[in-house]
Amino acid sequence: MRRHLLEAADLDLGDATLVLDTAAQIDAALAGREVKKLPTLRGRTVVNLFYEDSTRTRISFELAAKRLSADVINFSAKGSSVSKGESLKDTAQTLEAMGSDAIVIRHGASGAPHRLAQWVRGSVVNAGDGTHEHPTQALLDAYTIRRRLGRLDGVRVVLVGDVLHSRVARSNVGLLHTLGADVTVVAPPTLLPVGVGSWPVTVSYDLDTVLPKADVVMMLRVQGERMNASFFPSAREYSRRYGLDARRMALLPDDTIVMHPGPMNRGMEIAAEVADSVRSTIVEQVGNGVSVRMAVLYLLLGGAPEGSS
Ligand code: NCD
């Protein structure tokens, strides 16, 4: 493993498999235990540096670090000296002076974690940067698929929706490709990035024709907050063409699972009855996120004191 986890491309097949296997071992070790805590990162410090809103990712990283017995500092830009104009570099140096071993960063600017990695000695984990990447989300998604379907190689994954603004889509395409899955993206042409032609995916504009062949359907949130123009005629029109409702769900093979990274726009990209159906792994994904992030922190920090490896 490299020192940082900044994007899906930081993981080759061996690394990605190691993270998933480690998460499975952690799950097995903690299953049925009353005290869900391992002593592995005792004495290490993990800083959660969140410049953008987050519910599940921030809580998930916090819980993951705590379950490994690390000291955890939660820093959100609101209420800190960032609102006085302090730069990312100064903030990073301050945190490092206080002895942080790993910084988990979410930032609105694509590339911010890469910059940070140049300034600090500890590990940097990207928890979502702009529209760029969100590698631990892709890892938890891959973990969920492997647990449900028993494999990743050759699995047919259909990714649907706002691919243009989705760091979840970028990381998933990269990681799923590394893991041997076969990815199709479905979106309105206005919500596909210009460079999609060079991605290792098949592109389709017709959801109904791809659903009968899918093993996994991954729905993406329509990211209203990143849209500075009109990308589709209306919410109703979007969900009619690209939303997953009960009628479309009926087109899926029996064992196909439905995923969503959350937060959902119920009634827009996904109908409530689909989100709450037995096919849905949405709640499971959240739970798996903690195990996968424990695996990432464990592998990056090694559990060993600085300088020993
Ligand atoms: C995603 C994110 O923030 O990138 N959420 C998450 O981390 N589970 C997806 C989204 O906001 O749509």
Tab-separated table of N, CA, C and O in Angstrom, residues 213-309:
chain	number	residue	atom	x	y	z
A	213	LYS	N	-29.964	-7.041	-17.688
A	213	LYS	CA	-28.672	-7.744	-17.680
A	213	LYS	C	-27.784	-7.336	-16.493
A	213	LYS	O	-26.631	-7.731	-16.419
A	214	ALA	N	-28.350	-6.559	-15.576
A	214	ALA	CA	-27.512	-6.034	-14.481
A	214	ALA	C	-27.448	-6.981	-13.287
A	214	ALA	O	-28.436	-7.626	-12.937
A	215	ASP	N	-26.263	-7.085	-12.675
A	215	ASP	CA	-26.131	-7.768	-11.379
A	215	ASP	C	-26.249	-6.753	-10.241
A	215	ASP	O	-26.652	-7.086	-9.137
A	216	VAL	N	-25.829	-5.522	-10.543
A	216	VAL	CA	-25.838	-4.443	-9.553
A	216	VAL	C	-26.330	-3.169	-10.241
A	216	VAL	O	-25.865	-2.843	-11.335
A	217	VAL	N	-27.255	-2.462	-9.609
A	217	VAL	CA	-27.647	-1.142	-10.109
A	217	VAL	C	-27.260	-0.130	-9.037
A	217	VAL	O	-27.698	-0.217	-7.898
A	218	MET	N	-26.403	0.799	-9.423
A	218	MET	CA	-25.927	1.795	-8.469
A	218	MET	C	-26.507	3.137	-8.876
A	218	MET	O	-26.202	3.662	-9.942
A	219	MET	N	-27.375	3.685	-8.034
A	219	MET	CA	-28.008	4.957	-8.355
A	219	MET	C	-27.186	6.100	-7.750
A	219	MET	O	-26.685	5.993	-6.634
A	220	LEU	N	-27.069	7.188	-8.495
A	220	LEU	CA	-26.304	8.343	-8.016
A	220	LEU	C	-27.254	9.483	-7.679
A	220	LEU	O	-28.266	9.679	-8.367
A	221	ARG	N	-26.891	10.247	-6.674
A	221	ARG	CA	-27.711	11.409	-6.309
A	221	ARG	C	-27.587	12.495	-7.377
A	221	ARG	O	-26.493	12.736	-7.892
A	222	VAL	N	-28.708	13.122	-7.685
A	222	VAL	CA	-28.665	14.301	-8.547
A	222	VAL	C	-28.130	15.448	-7.679
A	222	VAL	O	-28.744	15.823	-6.684
A	223	GLN	N	-26.938	15.954	-8.036
A	223	GLN	CA	-26.230	16.879	-7.147
A	223	GLN	C	-26.588	18.332	-7.432
A	223	GLN	O	-25.796	19.081	-7.999
A	224	GLY	N	-27.797	18.699	-7.021
A	224	GLY	CA	-28.311	20.054	-7.252
A	224	GLY	C	-27.333	21.145	-6.848
A	224	GLY	O	-27.198	22.158	-7.540
A	225	GLU	N	-26.602	20.938	-5.746
A	225	GLU	CA	-25.714	21.990	-5.232
A	225	GLU	C	-24.516	22.239	-6.145
A	225	GLU	O	-23.837	23.253	-6.015
A	226	ARG	N	-24.226	21.292	-7.059
A	226	ARG	CA	-23.102	21.502	-7.972
A	226	ARG	C	-23.568	21.959	-9.359
A	226	ARG	O	-22.786	22.030	-10.290
A	227	MET	N	-24.878	22.199	-9.494
A	227	MET	CA	-25.384	22.549	-10.823
A	227	MET	C	-25.593	24.055	-10.925
A	227	MET	O	-26.402	24.622	-10.194
A	228	ASN	N	-24.855	24.669	-11.842
A	228	ASN	CA	-25.015	26.109	-12.022
A	228	ASN	C	-25.789	26.415	-13.295
A	228	ASN	O	-25.854	27.518	-13.766
A	229	ALA	N	-26.375	25.389	-13.869
A	229	ALA	CA	-27.181	25.583	-15.072
A	229	ALA	C	-28.256	24.510	-15.050
A	229	ALA	O	-28.304	23.680	-14.154
A	230	SER	N	-29.105	24.523	-16.057
A	230	SER	CA	-30.168	23.538	-16.106
A	230	SER	C	-29.694	22.346	-16.930
A	230	SER	O	-29.392	22.483	-18.107
A	231	PHE	N	-29.588	21.190	-16.294
A	231	PHE	CA	-29.053	20.015	-16.978
A	231	PHE	C	-30.139	19.068	-17.498
A	231	PHE	O	-29.866	18.158	-18.249
A	232	PHE	N	-31.369	19.281	-17.025
A	232	PHE	CA	-32.494	18.496	-17.542
A	232	PHE	C	-33.772	19.323	-17.371
A	232	PHE	O	-33.816	20.239	-16.546
A	233	PRO	N	-34.814	19.012	-18.153
A	233	PRO	CA	-35.999	19.871	-18.197
A	233	PRO	C	-36.692	20.045	-16.847
A	233	PRO	O	-37.020	21.153	-16.437
A	234	SER	N	-36.934	18.944	-16.114
A	234	SER	CA	-37.602	19.057	-14.820
A	234	SER	C	-37.320	17.800	-14.019
A	234	SER	O	-36.900	16.777	-14.565
A	235	ALA	N	-37.561	17.896	-12.707
A	235	ALA	CA	-37.328	16.733	-11.844
A	235	ALA	C	-38.200	15.559	-12.294
A	235	ALA	O	-37.778	14.406	-12.291
A	236	ARG	N	-39.417	15.878	-12.713
A	236	ARG	CA	-40.339	14.822	-13.135
A	236	ARG	C	-39.826	14.105	-14.375
A	236	ARG	O	-39.855	12.887	-14.491
A	237	GLU	N	-39.342	14.912	-15.301
A	237	GLU	CA	-38.820	14.359	-16.549
A	237	GLU	C	-37.579	13.500	-16.257
A	237	GLU	O	-37.400	12.419	-16.817
A	238	TYR	N	-36.731	13.998	-15.347
A	238	TYR	CA	-35.528	13.229	-14.987
A	238	TYR	C	-35.930	11.874	-14.420
A	238	TYR	O	-35.422	10.833	-14.836
A	239	SER	N	-36.832	11.870	-13.460
A	239	SER	CA	-37.140	10.587	-12.832
A	239	SER	C	-37.901	9.662	-13.780
A	239	SER	O	-37.781	8.446	-13.682
A	240	ARG	N	-38.627	10.227	-14.713
A	240	ARG	CA	-39.313	9.386	-15.703
A	240	ARG	C	-38.287	8.644	-16.583
A	240	ARG	O	-38.421	7.469	-16.863
A	241	ARG	N	-37.227	9.345	-16.955
A	241	ARG	CA	-36.230	8.729	-17.845
A	241	ARG	C	-35.157	7.941	-17.101
A	241	ARG	O	-34.695	6.892	-17.558
A	242	TYR	N	-34.719	8.462	-15.960
A	242	TYR	CA	-33.528	7.897	-15.300
A	242	TYR	C	-33.739	7.466	-13.855
A	242	TYR	O	-32.805	7.012	-13.197
A	243	GLY	N	-34.972	7.617	-13.351
A	243	GLY	CA	-35.221	7.216	-11.966
A	243	GLY	C	-35.505	5.722	-11.875
A	243	GLY	O	-35.972	5.096	-12.833
A	244	LEU	N	-35.190	5.135	-10.712
A	244	LEU	CA	-35.485	3.718	-10.500
A	244	LEU	C	-36.756	3.625	-9.653
A	244	LEU	O	-36.749	3.918	-8.463
A	245	ASP	N	-37.839	3.226	-10.325
A	245	ASP	CA	-39.111	3.072	-9.618
A	245	ASP	C	-39.506	1.588	-9.614
A	245	ASP	O	-38.760	0.742	-10.113
A	246	ALA	N	-40.678	1.296	-9.077
A	246	ALA	CA	-41.091	-0.109	-8.928
A	246	ALA	C	-41.237	-0.802	-10.292
A	246	ALA	O	-40.867	-1.965	-10.447
A	247	ARG	N	-41.724	-0.088	-11.279
A	247	ARG	CA	-41.871	-0.703	-12.606
A	247	ARG	C	-40.511	-1.132	-13.159
A	247	ARG	O	-40.340	-2.239	-13.639
A	248	ARG	N	-39.548	-0.241	-13.051
A	248	ARG	CA	-38.205	-0.575	-13.554
A	248	ARG	C	-37.555	-1.667	-12.716
A	248	ARG	O	-36.848	-2.521	-13.242
A	249	MET	N	-37.782	-1.635	-11.433
A	249	MET	CA	-37.177	-2.651	-10.566
A	249	MET	C	-37.655	-4.039	-11.002
A	249	MET	O	-36.909	-5.020	-10.910
A	250	ALA	N	-38.879	-4.112	-11.508
A	250	ALA	CA	-39.430	-5.401	-11.948
A	250	ALA	C	-38.681	-5.944	-13.172
A	250	ALA	O	-38.805	-7.128	-13.505
A	251	LEU	N	-37.903	-5.113	-13.852
A	251	LEU	CA	-37.131	-5.581	-15.017
A	251	LEU	C	-35.849	-6.298	-14.601
A	251	LEU	O	-35.156	-6.899	-15.418
A	252	LEU	N	-35.500	-6.201	-13.326
A	252	LEU	CA	-34.219	-6.744	-12.864
A	252	LEU	C	-34.279	-8.251	-12.630
A	252	LEU	O	-35.292	-8.771	-12.164
A	253	PRO	N	-33.171	-8.949	-12.905
A	253	PRO	CA	-33.100	-10.362	-12.534
A	253	PRO	C	-33.288	-10.522	-11.013
A	253	PRO	O	-33.038	-9.581	-10.254
A	254	ASP	N	-33.667	-11.729	-10.582
A	254	ASP	CA	-34.042	-11.945	-9.175
A	254	ASP	C	-32.986	-11.538	-8.153
A	254	ASP	O	-33.309	-11.012	-7.101
A	255	ASP	N	-31.708	-11.814	-8.446
A	255	ASP	CA	-30.673	-11.587	-7.427
A	255	ASP	C	-30.007	-10.215	-7.506
A	255	ASP	O	-29.063	-9.933	-6.761
A	256	THR	N	-30.448	-9.385	-8.430
A	256	THR	CA	-29.793	-8.077	-8.608
A	256	THR	C	-29.990	-7.179	-7.383
A	256	THR	O	-31.084	-7.114	-6.830
A	257	ILE	N	-28.920	-6.518	-6.994
A	257	ILE	CA	-29.025	-5.604	-5.850
A	257	ILE	C	-29.064	-4.144	-6.317
A	257	ILE	O	-28.573	-3.810	-7.392
A	258	VAL	N	-29.672	-3.309	-5.478
A	258	VAL	CA	-29.783	-1.878	-5.773
A	258	VAL	C	-28.995	-1.118	-4.706
A	258	VAL	O	-29.207	-1.310	-3.509
A	259	MET	N	-28.082	-0.247	-5.166
A	259	MET	CA	-27.219	0.499	-4.246
A	259	MET	C	-27.413	2.014	-4.415
A	259	MET	O	-27.848	2.475	-5.471
A	260	HIS	N	-27.059	2.737	-3.379
A	260	HIS	CA	-27.057	4.210	-3.437
A	260	HIS	C	-26.112	4.671	-2.333
A	260	HIS	O	-26.192	4.168	-1.217
A	261	PRO	N	-25.198	5.611	-2.640
A	261	PRO	CA	-24.243	6.019	-1.597
A	261	PRO	C	-24.868	6.865	-0.493
A	261	PRO	O	-24.282	7.027	0.575
A	262	GLY	N	-26.070	7.418	-0.757
A	262	GLY	CA	-26.666	8.356	0.177
A	262	GLY	C	-25.908	9.677	0.116
A	262	GLY	O	-24.745	9.684	-0.264
A	263	PRO	N	-26.504	10.775	0.462
A	263	PRO	CA	-27.917	10.945	0.787
A	263	PRO	C	-28.802	10.833	-0.456
A	263	PRO	O	-28.367	11.196	-1.544
A	264	MET	N	-30.012	10.290	-0.272
A	264	MET	CA	-30.902	10.061	-1.422
A	264	MET	C	-31.862	11.226	-1.612
A	264	MET	O	-32.270	11.855	-0.644
A	265	ASN	N	-32.221	11.447	-2.869
A	265	ASN	CA	-33.386	12.275	-3.175
A	265	ASN	C	-34.505	11.283	-3.457
A	265	ASN	O	-34.667	10.821	-4.592
A	266	ARG	N	-35.244	10.902	-2.427
A	266	ARG	CA	-36.328	9.941	-2.647
A	266	ARG	C	-37.356	10.534	-3.602
A	266	ARG	O	-37.726	11.701	-3.472
A	267	GLY	N	-37.792	9.749	-4.554
A	267	GLY	CA	-38.781	10.224	-5.507
A	267	GLY	C	-38.143	10.867	-6.732
A	267	GLY	O	-38.821	11.157	-7.710
A	268	MET	N	-36.833	11.096	-6.685
A	268	MET	CA	-36.143	11.688	-7.836
A	268	MET	C	-35.362	10.587	-8.541
A	268	MET	O	-35.855	9.974	-9.477
A	269	GLU	N	-34.131	10.272	-8.070
A	269	GLU	CA	-33.391	9.192	-8.731
A	269	GLU	C	-33.834	7.809	-8.255
A	269	GLU	O	-33.606	6.814	-8.920
A	270	ILE	N	-34.470	7.745	-7.093
A	270	ILE	CA	-34.876	6.441	-6.567
A	270	ILE	C	-36.214	6.593	-5.835
A	270	ILE	O	-36.406	7.531	-5.057
A	271	ALA	N	-37.145	5.666	-6.128
A	271	ALA	CA	-38.450	5.717	-5.454
A	271	ALA	C	-38.300	5.125	-4.061
A	271	ALA	O	-37.482	4.227	-3.836
A	272	ALA	N	-39.115	5.615	-3.130
A	272	ALA	CA	-39.031	5.139	-1.745
A	272	ALA	C	-39.221	3.622	-1.675
A	272	ALA	O	-38.505	2.929	-0.950
A	273	GLU	N	-40.144	3.077	-2.470
A	273	GLU	CA	-40.399	1.629	-2.385
A	273	GLU	C	-39.201	0.806	-2.895
A	273	GLU	O	-39.029	-0.333	-2.498
A	274	VAL	N	-38.370	1.403	-3.734
A	274	VAL	CA	-37.152	0.713	-4.192
A	274	VAL	C	-36.067	0.823	-3.106
A	274	VAL	O	-35.425	-0.164	-2.740
A	275	ALA	N	-35.916	2.029	-2.563
A	275	ALA	CA	-34.900	2.258	-1.518
A	275	ALA	C	-35.148	1.360	-0.309
A	275	ALA	O	-34.209	0.918	0.354
A	276	ASP	N	-36.411	1.082	-0.042
A	276	ASP	CA	-36.753	0.294	1.150
A	276	ASP	C	-37.016	-1.181	0.821
A	276	ASP	O	-37.474	-1.933	1.679
A	277	SER	N	-36.745	-1.594	-0.409
A	277	SER	CA	-37.050	-2.976	-0.805
A	277	SER	C	-35.956	-3.943	-0.349
A	277	SER	O	-34.879	-3.517	0.085
A	278	VAL	N	-36.225	-5.243	-0.472
A	278	VAL	CA	-35.229	-6.246	-0.044
A	278	VAL	C	-33.982	-6.228	-0.928
A	278	VAL	O	-32.920	-6.689	-0.518
A	279	ARG	N	-34.098	-5.710	-2.135
A	279	ARG	CA	-32.926	-5.629	-3.017
A	279	ARG	C	-31.941	-4.553	-2.576
A	279	ARG	O	-30.779	-4.571	-2.959
A	280	SER	N	-32.440	-3.586	-1.840
A	280	SER	CA	-31.626	-2.426	-1.508
A	280	SER	C	-30.549	-2.774	-0.478
A	280	SER	O	-30.808	-3.417	0.533
A	281	THR	N	-29.323	-2.301	-0.749
A	281	THR	CA	-28.220	-2.533	0.199
A	281	THR	C	-27.803	-1.229	0.878
A	281	THR	O	-26.717	-1.123	1.430
A	282	ILE	N	-28.670	-0.226	0.797
A	282	ILE	CA	-28.281	1.131	1.188
A	282	ILE	C	-27.852	1.223	2.663
A	282	ILE	O	-26.829	1.833	2.983
A	283	VAL	N	-28.592	0.573	3.534
A	283	VAL	CA	-28.246	0.615	4.955
A	283	VAL	C	-26.996	-0.229	5.216
A	283	VAL	O	-26.104	0.153	5.979
A	284	GLU	N	-26.946	-1.371	4.538
A	284	GLU	CA	-25.771	-2.257	4.638
A	284	GLU	C	-24.489	-1.532	4.213
A	284	GLU	O	-23.427	-1.713	4.819
A	285	GLN	N	-24.580	-0.732	3.158
A	285	GLN	CA	-23.416	0.030	2.684
A	285	GLN	C	-22.863	0.912	3.804
A	285	GLN	O	-21.647	1.004	3.980
A	286	VAL	N	-23.752	1.527	4.555
A	286	VAL	CA	-23.302	2.407	5.643
A	286	VAL	C	-22.542	1.598	6.692
A	286	VAL	O	-21.450	1.978	7.134
A	287	GLY	N	-23.083	0.466	7.058
A	287	GLY	CA	-22.414	-0.392	8.045
A	287	GLY	C	-21.074	-0.881	7.527
A	287	GLY	O	-20.061	-0.849	8.241
A	288	ASN	N	-21.038	-1.305	6.279
A	288	ASN	CA	-19.786	-1.791	5.685
A	288	ASN	C	-18.742	-0.688	5.601
A	288	ASN	O	-17.541	-0.956	5.630
A	289	GLY	N	-19.202	0.556	5.499
A	289	GLY	CA	-18.284	1.686	5.415
A	289	GLY	C	-17.358	1.760	6.618
A	289	GLY	O	-16.181	2.100	6.495
A	290	VAL	N	-17.877	1.447	7.786
A	290	VAL	CA	-17.050	1.519	8.998
A	290	VAL	C	-15.935	0.464	8.922
A	290	VAL	O	-14.762	0.771	9.155
A	291	SER	N	-16.283	-0.761	8.553
A	291	SER	CA	-15.276	-1.833	8.486
A	291	SER	C	-14.208	-1.529	7.433
A	291	SER	O	-13.015	-1.754	7.650
A	292	VAL	N	-14.656	-1.015	6.288
A	292	VAL	CA	-13.709	-0.730	5.211
A	292	VAL	C	-12.768	0.412	5.612
A	292	VAL	O	-11.565	0.369	5.337
A	293	ARG	N	-13.304	1.417	6.291
A	293	ARG	CA	-12.449	2.550	6.716
A	293	ARG	C	-11.511	2.124	7.833
A	293	ARG	O	-10.384	2.611	7.923
A	294	MET	N	-11.963	1.200	8.677
A	294	MET	CA	-11.038	0.633	9.679
A	294	MET	C	-9.884	-0.059	8.953
A	294	MET	O	-8.713	0.109	9.311
A	295	ALA	N	-10.215	-0.820	7.918
A	295	ALA	CA	-9.176	-1.540	7.166
A	295	ALA	C	-8.195	-0.560	6.534
A	295	ALA	O	-6.977	-0.756	6.587
A	296	VAL	N	-8.716	0.527	5.961
A	296	VAL	CA	-7.844	1.515	5.309
A	296	VAL	C	-6.922	2.168	6.332
A	296	VAL	O	-5.700	2.257	6.126
A	297	LEU	N	-7.470	2.618	7.446
A	297	LEU	CA	-6.636	3.279	8.470
A	297	LEU	C	-5.610	2.304	9.025
A	297	LEU	O	-4.447	2.649	9.228
A	298	TYR	N	-6.043	1.084	9.250
A	298	TYR	CA	-5.125	0.062	9.773
A	298	TYR	C	-3.966	-0.178	8.796
A	298	TYR	O	-2.803	-0.196	9.190
A	299	LEU	N	-4.292	-0.319	7.522
A	299	LEU	CA	-3.241	-0.620	6.540
A	299	LEU	C	-2.319	0.579	6.297
A	299	LEU	O	-1.120	0.415	6.095
A	300	LEU	N	-2.887	1.789	6.323
A	300	LEU	CA	-2.044	2.966	6.090
A	300	LEU	C	-1.157	3.264	7.293
A	300	LEU	O	0.009	3.620	7.151
A	301	LEU	N	-1.715	3.127	8.474
A	301	LEU	CA	-0.946	3.467	9.683
A	301	LEU	C	-0.201	2.265	10.229
A	301	LEU	O	0.641	2.413	11.116
A	302	GLY	N	-0.549	1.106	9.720
A	302	GLY	CA	0.193	-0.099	10.048
A	302	GLY	C	0.108	-0.540	11.489
A	302	GLY	O	0.561	-1.608	11.850
A	303	GLY	N	-0.504	0.285	12.307
A	303	GLY	CA	-0.618	-0.096	13.719
A	303	GLY	C	0.714	-0.037	14.436
A	303	GLY	O	0.802	-0.240	15.632
A	304	ALA	N	1.780	0.258	13.678
A	304	ALA	CA	3.122	0.247	14.286
A	304	ALA	C	3.562	1.679	14.538
A	304	ALA	O	3.146	2.606	13.847
A	305	PRO	N	4.415	1.920	15.540
A	305	PRO	CA	4.893	3.272	15.797
A	305	PRO	C	5.652	3.840	14.606
A	305	PRO	O	6.241	3.093	13.841
A	306	GLU	N	5.631	5.153	14.474
A	306	GLU	CA	6.275	5.827	13.353
A	306	GLU	C	7.744	5.412	13.232
A	306	GLU	O	8.441	5.288	14.231
A	307	GLY	N	8.171	5.194	12.014
A	307	GLY	CA	9.589	4.915	11.780
A	307	GLY	C	9.956	3.450	11.899
A	307	GLY	O	11.059	3.050	11.558
A	308	SER	N	8.989	2.623	12.347
A	308	SER	CA	9.350	1.209	12.531
A	308	SER	C	9.169	0.406	11.254
A	308	SER	O	9.535	-0.752	11.188
A	309	SER	N	8.548	0.987	10.224
A	309	SER	CA	8.452	0.211	8.989
A	309	SER	C	8.632	1.093	7.772
A	309	SER	O	8.544	2.287	7.879
